[in-house]
């Protein structure tokens, strides 16, 4: 199988850097919400090992890397910025450039500085300007080193997990607040989209690309004959993802979302960022997993066709190149990751959609939010005690795939054939 898609890897600051900054996830740890009791202040110690990590990436032939910056680290107090943090990120981006690795920079990936959270975070429409202040600062500091930006990672997951299910910080259970957070984040994305373009133009740079990373699932009724299941499927898809994509991509705010401030309808993305992991089976206003289907080590269904279905839905809304900004799986012993990668890439290649990039989640094992260090998504394994990195079989597969621009039958026989999904 030939693969024309540019293959990269993804990560997020809180999940790899370590270092103990004053943010919502260090606070969530202090409050005892990490299942295995691990502390994000350790993570992969990327703070000190960044060079080794970039070297490893380069050795594997990876030339596209989606990474994020830690807001709490750059702006530890409102309006006061830490120059040493700026220098650290500049050094990282410069080194990536030297190694021929193109960054896609995420400006917000789940974590808020505590000072921002304490003023209401994204549940407070008045804070849109505070987020934009940070975006402006970041683009002024790093705008010469990267052309490509993700404004916000997964506003729907952030809103639902933090404000509806209550499992992410701040641990609220209010559907109305979850919709408000999605609405505020959509406004943030749209305004950041225009701001980043304006700033970069003033700085004299062309080729600016801005989008957001949308988490989408395929929602299926548990029984297609059951009207209640079907109604819930429509409601859940709209509440979880369809209203949000219309708001973020088009500036169209439909129920249950609300427009805060002046936002014109338009086209607010230069690429369609899609994070895809699984399908949800619906029988109530929540999500579920079908019986007798392949699942990963967190119990999520493995449903490769879904990646093309979700990408196709985004493309119907807006004709832009598709970037799979995340796709990967929790496979603690690396027993089926090669097959997972192959099946998802095959679904994309067969779809005929204009998929330009695929960023595998994740480059290394990392701090997986509430699961802590116990859920492993990396192509590279991390021994958290010694911080030793080892390329997994799936990492070797990915590297060979990049070098060959596809998967030969020998590669298929070596890496994919021996692997089976568990169920
Ligand atoms: C998030 C990542 C996370 C991954 C696996 C995505 O929803 O953006 O931060 O690690 O899923 O759970």
Coordinates of N, CA, C and O in Angstrom, one line a residue, residues 57-151:
X57 N 13.4 11.1 17.2 CA 12.4 11.3 16.2 C 13.1 11.4 14.8 O 12.7 10.8 13.8
X58 N 14.2 12.2 14.8 CA 14.9 12.3 13.5 C 15.5 11.0 13.0 O 15.4 10.7 11.8
X59 N 16.0 10.2 14.0 CA 16.6 8.9 13.6 C 15.5 8.0 13.0 O 15.8 7.2 12.1
X60 N 14.3 8.2 13.4 CA 13.2 7.3 12.9 C 12.7 7.9 11.6 O 11.7 7.3 11.0
X61 N 13.2 9.0 11.2 CA 12.8 9.6 9.9 C 11.5 10.4 10.0 O 10.9 10.7 8.9
X62 N 11.1 10.8 11.2 CA 9.9 11.5 11.4 C 10.1 13.0 11.1 O 11.1 13.6 11.7
X63 N 9.4 13.6 10.2 CA 9.6 15.0 9.9 C 8.4 16.0 10.2 O 8.4 17.1 9.8
X64 N 7.4 15.4 10.8 CA 6.2 16.2 11.2 C 5.9 15.9 12.7 O 5.7 14.8 13.0
X65 N 5.8 17.0 13.5 CA 5.6 16.8 14.9 C 4.6 17.8 15.4 O 4.8 19.0 15.3
X66 N 3.5 17.3 15.9 CA 2.5 18.2 16.6 C 2.8 18.2 18.1 O 2.8 17.2 18.7
X67 N 3.1 19.4 18.6 CA 3.4 19.5 20.0 C 2.6 20.7 20.6 O 2.1 21.5 19.9
X68 N 2.6 20.8 21.9 CA 1.9 21.9 22.5 C 2.8 22.7 23.5 O 3.8 22.2 23.9
X69 N 2.4 23.9 23.7 CA 3.1 24.7 24.7 C 2.2 24.8 26.0 O 1.0 24.8 25.9
X70 N 2.9 24.9 27.1 CA 2.2 24.9 28.4 C 2.0 26.3 28.8 O 2.9 27.1 29.2
X71 N 0.7 26.7 28.8 CA 0.3 28.1 29.1 C 0.8 28.5 30.5 O 1.4 29.5 30.7
X72 N 0.6 27.6 31.5 CA 1.0 27.9 32.9 C 2.5 28.1 33.1 O 2.9 28.8 34.0
X73 N 3.2 27.5 32.2 CA 4.7 27.7 32.3 C 5.1 29.0 31.7 O 6.0 29.7 32.2
X74 N 4.5 29.4 30.6 CA 4.9 30.6 29.9 C 4.3 31.8 30.6 O 4.9 32.9 30.6
X75 N 3.1 31.7 31.2 CA 2.5 32.8 31.9 C 2.1 32.4 33.3 O 0.9 32.1 33.6
X76 N 3.0 32.3 34.2 CA 2.7 31.7 35.5 C 1.8 32.6 36.3 O 1.0 32.1 37.2
X77 N 1.7 33.9 36.0 CA 0.8 34.8 36.6 C 0.1 35.6 35.5 O 0.8 35.9 34.5
X78 N -1.1 36.0 35.7 CA -1.7 36.8 34.6 C -0.9 38.0 34.1 O -0.5 38.8 35.0
X79 N -0.5 38.0 32.9 CA 0.2 39.2 32.3 C 1.7 39.1 32.6 O 2.4 40.0 32.2
X80 N 2.2 38.2 33.4 CA 3.6 38.1 33.6 C 4.2 36.8 33.0 O 3.8 35.7 33.4
X81 N 5.1 37.0 32.1 CA 5.6 35.9 31.3 C 7.0 35.5 31.8 O 7.8 36.3 32.3
X82 N 7.3 34.2 31.6 CA 8.6 33.7 32.0 C 9.5 33.5 30.8 O 9.3 32.7 30.0
X83 N 10.5 34.4 30.8 CA 11.4 34.4 29.6 C 12.2 33.1 29.5 O 12.5 32.7 28.4
X84 N 12.5 32.4 30.6 CA 13.3 31.2 30.5 C 12.4 30.1 29.8 O 12.9 29.3 29.1
X85 N 11.1 30.2 30.0 CA 10.2 29.2 29.3 C 10.2 29.5 27.8 O 10.3 28.6 27.0
X86 N 10.1 30.8 27.5 CA 10.2 31.2 26.1 C 11.5 30.7 25.4 O 11.4 30.1 24.4
X87 N 12.6 30.9 26.1 CA 13.9 30.4 25.6 C 13.9 28.9 25.4 O 14.4 28.4 24.4
X88 N 13.3 28.2 26.3 CA 13.3 26.7 26.2 C 12.5 26.3 25.0 O 13.0 25.5 24.2
X89 N 11.3 26.9 24.8 CA 10.5 26.5 23.6 C 11.2 26.9 22.3 O 11.2 26.2 21.3
X90 N 11.9 28.1 22.3 CA 12.6 28.5 21.1 C 13.7 27.6 20.8 O 13.9 27.2 19.6
X91 N 14.4 27.2 21.8 CA 15.5 26.2 21.6 C 15.0 24.9 21.0 O 15.6 24.4 20.0
X92 N 13.9 24.5 21.5 CA 13.3 23.2 21.0 C 12.9 23.4 19.5 O 13.2 22.5 18.7
X93 N 12.2 24.5 19.2 CA 11.7 24.7 17.9 C 12.9 24.9 16.9 O 12.9 24.4 15.8
X94 N 13.9 25.6 17.4 CA 15.1 25.8 16.5 C 15.8 24.4 16.2 O 16.2 24.2 15.1
X95 N 15.8 23.6 17.3 CA 16.5 22.3 17.1 C 15.7 21.4 16.1 O 16.3 20.7 15.3
X96 N 14.4 21.5 16.3 CA 13.5 20.7 15.3 C 13.8 21.2 13.9 O 13.9 20.4 13.0
X97 N 13.9 22.5 13.7 CA 14.2 23.0 12.4 C 15.5 22.5 11.9 O 15.6 22.0 10.7
X98 N 16.5 22.5 12.7 CA 17.8 22.0 12.3 C 17.7 20.5 11.9 O 18.4 20.1 11.0
X99 N 16.8 19.8 12.6 CA 16.7 18.4 12.2 C 15.7 18.1 11.1 O 15.3 16.9 10.9
X100 N 15.1 19.2 10.6 CA 14.2 19.0 9.4 C 12.8 18.6 9.9 O 12.1 17.9 9.1
X101 N 12.4 18.9 11.1 CA 11.1 18.5 11.6 C 10.2 19.7 11.6 O 10.5 20.7 12.2
X102 N 9.0 19.6 10.9 CA 8.1 20.7 10.8 C 7.1 20.7 12.0 O 6.4 19.7 12.2
X103 N 7.0 21.8 12.8 CA 6.1 21.8 13.9 C 4.7 22.2 13.6 O 4.5 23.0 12.7
X104 N 3.7 21.6 14.2 CA 2.3 22.0 14.3 C 2.1 22.3 15.7 O 2.1 21.4 16.6
X105 N 1.9 23.6 16.0 CA 2.0 24.0 17.4 C 0.6 24.2 18.0 O -0.2 25.0 17.6
X106 N 0.3 23.4 19.1 CA -1.0 23.5 19.7 C -0.9 24.5 20.9 O 0.0 24.5 21.7
X107 N -1.8 25.5 20.9 CA -1.7 26.6 21.9 C -2.5 26.2 23.2 O -2.2 26.8 24.2
X108 N -3.4 25.3 23.1 CA -4.1 24.9 24.3 C -4.5 23.5 24.2 O -5.2 23.1 23.3
X109 N -4.0 22.6 25.1 CA -4.3 21.2 25.1 C -4.7 20.8 26.5 O -3.9 20.3 27.3
X110 N -5.9 21.0 26.9 CA -6.6 20.6 28.1 C -6.2 21.3 29.4 O -7.0 21.3 30.3
X111 N -5.0 21.9 29.5 CA -4.5 22.4 30.8 C -4.6 23.9 30.9 O -4.1 24.6 30.0
X112 N -5.2 24.4 32.0 CA -5.3 25.8 32.2 C -4.3 26.2 33.4 O -4.2 25.4 34.3
X113 N -3.7 27.4 33.3 CA -3.0 27.9 34.5 C -4.0 28.0 35.6 O -5.2 28.3 35.4
X114 N -3.6 27.8 36.9 CA -4.6 27.9 38.0 C -5.2 29.2 38.1 O -6.3 29.4 38.4
X115 N -4.4 30.3 37.8 CA -4.9 31.7 37.9 C -6.1 31.9 37.0 O -7.0 32.5 37.3
X116 N -6.0 31.2 35.8 CA -7.0 31.4 34.8 C -8.2 30.6 35.2 O -9.4 31.0 35.1
X117 N -8.0 29.4 35.7 CA -9.1 28.5 36.2 C -9.8 29.3 37.3 O -11.1 29.2 37.3
X118 N -9.1 29.9 38.2 CA -9.7 30.6 39.3 C -10.6 31.8 38.9 O -11.4 32.2 39.7
X119 N -10.3 32.3 37.7 CA -11.2 33.4 37.3 C -12.3 32.8 36.4 O -13.0 33.6 35.7
X120 N -12.5 31.5 36.4 CA -13.7 30.9 35.7 C -13.3 30.2 34.4 O -14.1 29.6 33.8
X121 N -12.0 30.3 34.0 CA -11.6 29.6 32.8 C -12.5 29.8 31.6 O -13.0 30.9 31.4
X122 N -12.7 28.7 30.9 CA -13.5 28.9 29.6 C -15.0 28.8 29.9 O -15.8 28.8 28.9
X123 N -15.4 28.7 31.2 CA -16.8 28.8 31.5 C -17.3 30.2 31.5 O -18.4 30.5 31.6
X124 N -16.3 31.2 31.4 CA -16.6 32.6 31.6 C -16.4 33.3 30.3 O -15.2 33.5 29.9
X125 N -17.4 33.8 29.6 CA -17.2 34.4 28.3 C -16.3 35.6 28.4 O -15.6 35.9 27.4
X126 N -16.2 36.3 29.5 CA -15.4 37.5 29.6 C -13.9 37.1 29.5 O -13.0 37.9 29.2
X127 N -13.6 35.8 29.6 CA -12.2 35.4 29.6 C -11.7 35.1 28.2 O -10.5 34.7 28.0
X128 N -12.5 35.3 27.2 CA -12.1 35.0 25.8 C -10.9 35.9 25.5 O -9.9 35.5 25.0
X129 N -10.9 37.1 26.0 CA -9.8 38.1 25.7 C -8.5 37.7 26.5 O -7.4 38.0 26.0
X130 N -8.7 37.0 27.6 CA -7.5 36.5 28.3 C -6.8 35.4 27.5 O -5.6 35.5 27.4
X131 N -7.6 34.5 27.0 CA -7.0 33.5 26.1 C -6.3 34.1 24.9 O -5.2 33.7 24.5
X132 N -7.0 35.1 24.3 CA -6.4 35.7 23.1 C -5.1 36.5 23.5 O -4.2 36.5 22.6
X133 N -5.0 37.0 24.7 CA -3.8 37.7 25.1 C -2.6 36.7 25.1 O -1.5 37.0 24.6
X134 N -2.9 35.5 25.5 CA -1.9 34.4 25.6 C -1.5 34.0 24.1 O -0.3 33.9 23.8
X135 N -2.5 33.9 23.3 CA -2.3 33.5 21.9 C -1.4 34.6 21.2 O -0.4 34.3 20.5
X136 N -1.7 35.8 21.5 CA -0.9 36.9 20.8 C 0.5 36.8 21.3 O 1.5 36.9 20.5
X137 N 0.7 36.6 22.6 CA 2.0 36.5 23.1 C 2.8 35.4 22.5 O 3.9 35.5 22.0
X138 N 2.1 34.2 22.4 CA 2.8 33.0 21.9 C 3.2 33.3 20.4 O 4.3 32.9 20.0
X139 N 2.3 33.9 19.6 CA 2.6 34.1 18.2 C 3.8 35.1 18.1 O 4.7 34.9 17.2
X140 N 3.8 36.1 18.9 CA 4.9 37.0 18.8 C 6.2 36.4 19.2 O 7.3 36.7 18.6
X141 N 6.2 35.4 20.1 CA 7.5 34.8 20.6 C 7.9 33.7 19.6 O 9.1 33.5 19.4
X142 N 6.9 32.9 19.0 CA 7.3 31.7 18.3 C 6.9 31.8 16.8 O 7.1 30.9 16.0
X143 N 6.3 33.0 16.4 CA 5.8 33.1 15.1 C 6.8 33.0 14.0 O 6.5 32.6 12.8
X144 N 8.1 33.3 14.3 CA 9.1 33.1 13.3 C 9.6 31.7 13.1 O 10.2 31.3 12.2
X145 N 9.2 30.8 14.1 CA 9.6 29.4 14.1 C 8.6 28.4 13.7 O 8.9 27.3 13.4
X146 N 7.4 28.9 13.6 CA 6.4 27.9 13.1 C 5.2 28.6 12.3 O 4.8 29.7 12.7
X147 N 4.8 28.0 11.2 CA 3.8 28.6 10.4 C 2.4 28.0 10.8 O 1.4 28.5 10.3
X148 N 2.4 26.9 11.5 CA 1.2 26.1 11.6 C 0.7 26.0 13.1 O 1.5 25.6 14.0
X149 N -0.6 26.2 13.3 CA -1.1 26.3 14.6 C -2.4 25.5 14.8 O -3.3 25.6 13.9
X150 N -2.6 24.9 16.0 CA -3.8 24.4 16.4 C -4.2 25.3 17.6 O -3.5 25.4 18.6
X151 N -5.4 25.9 17.5 CA -5.8 26.9 18.5 C -6.1 26.2 19.8 O -5.6 26.6 20.9

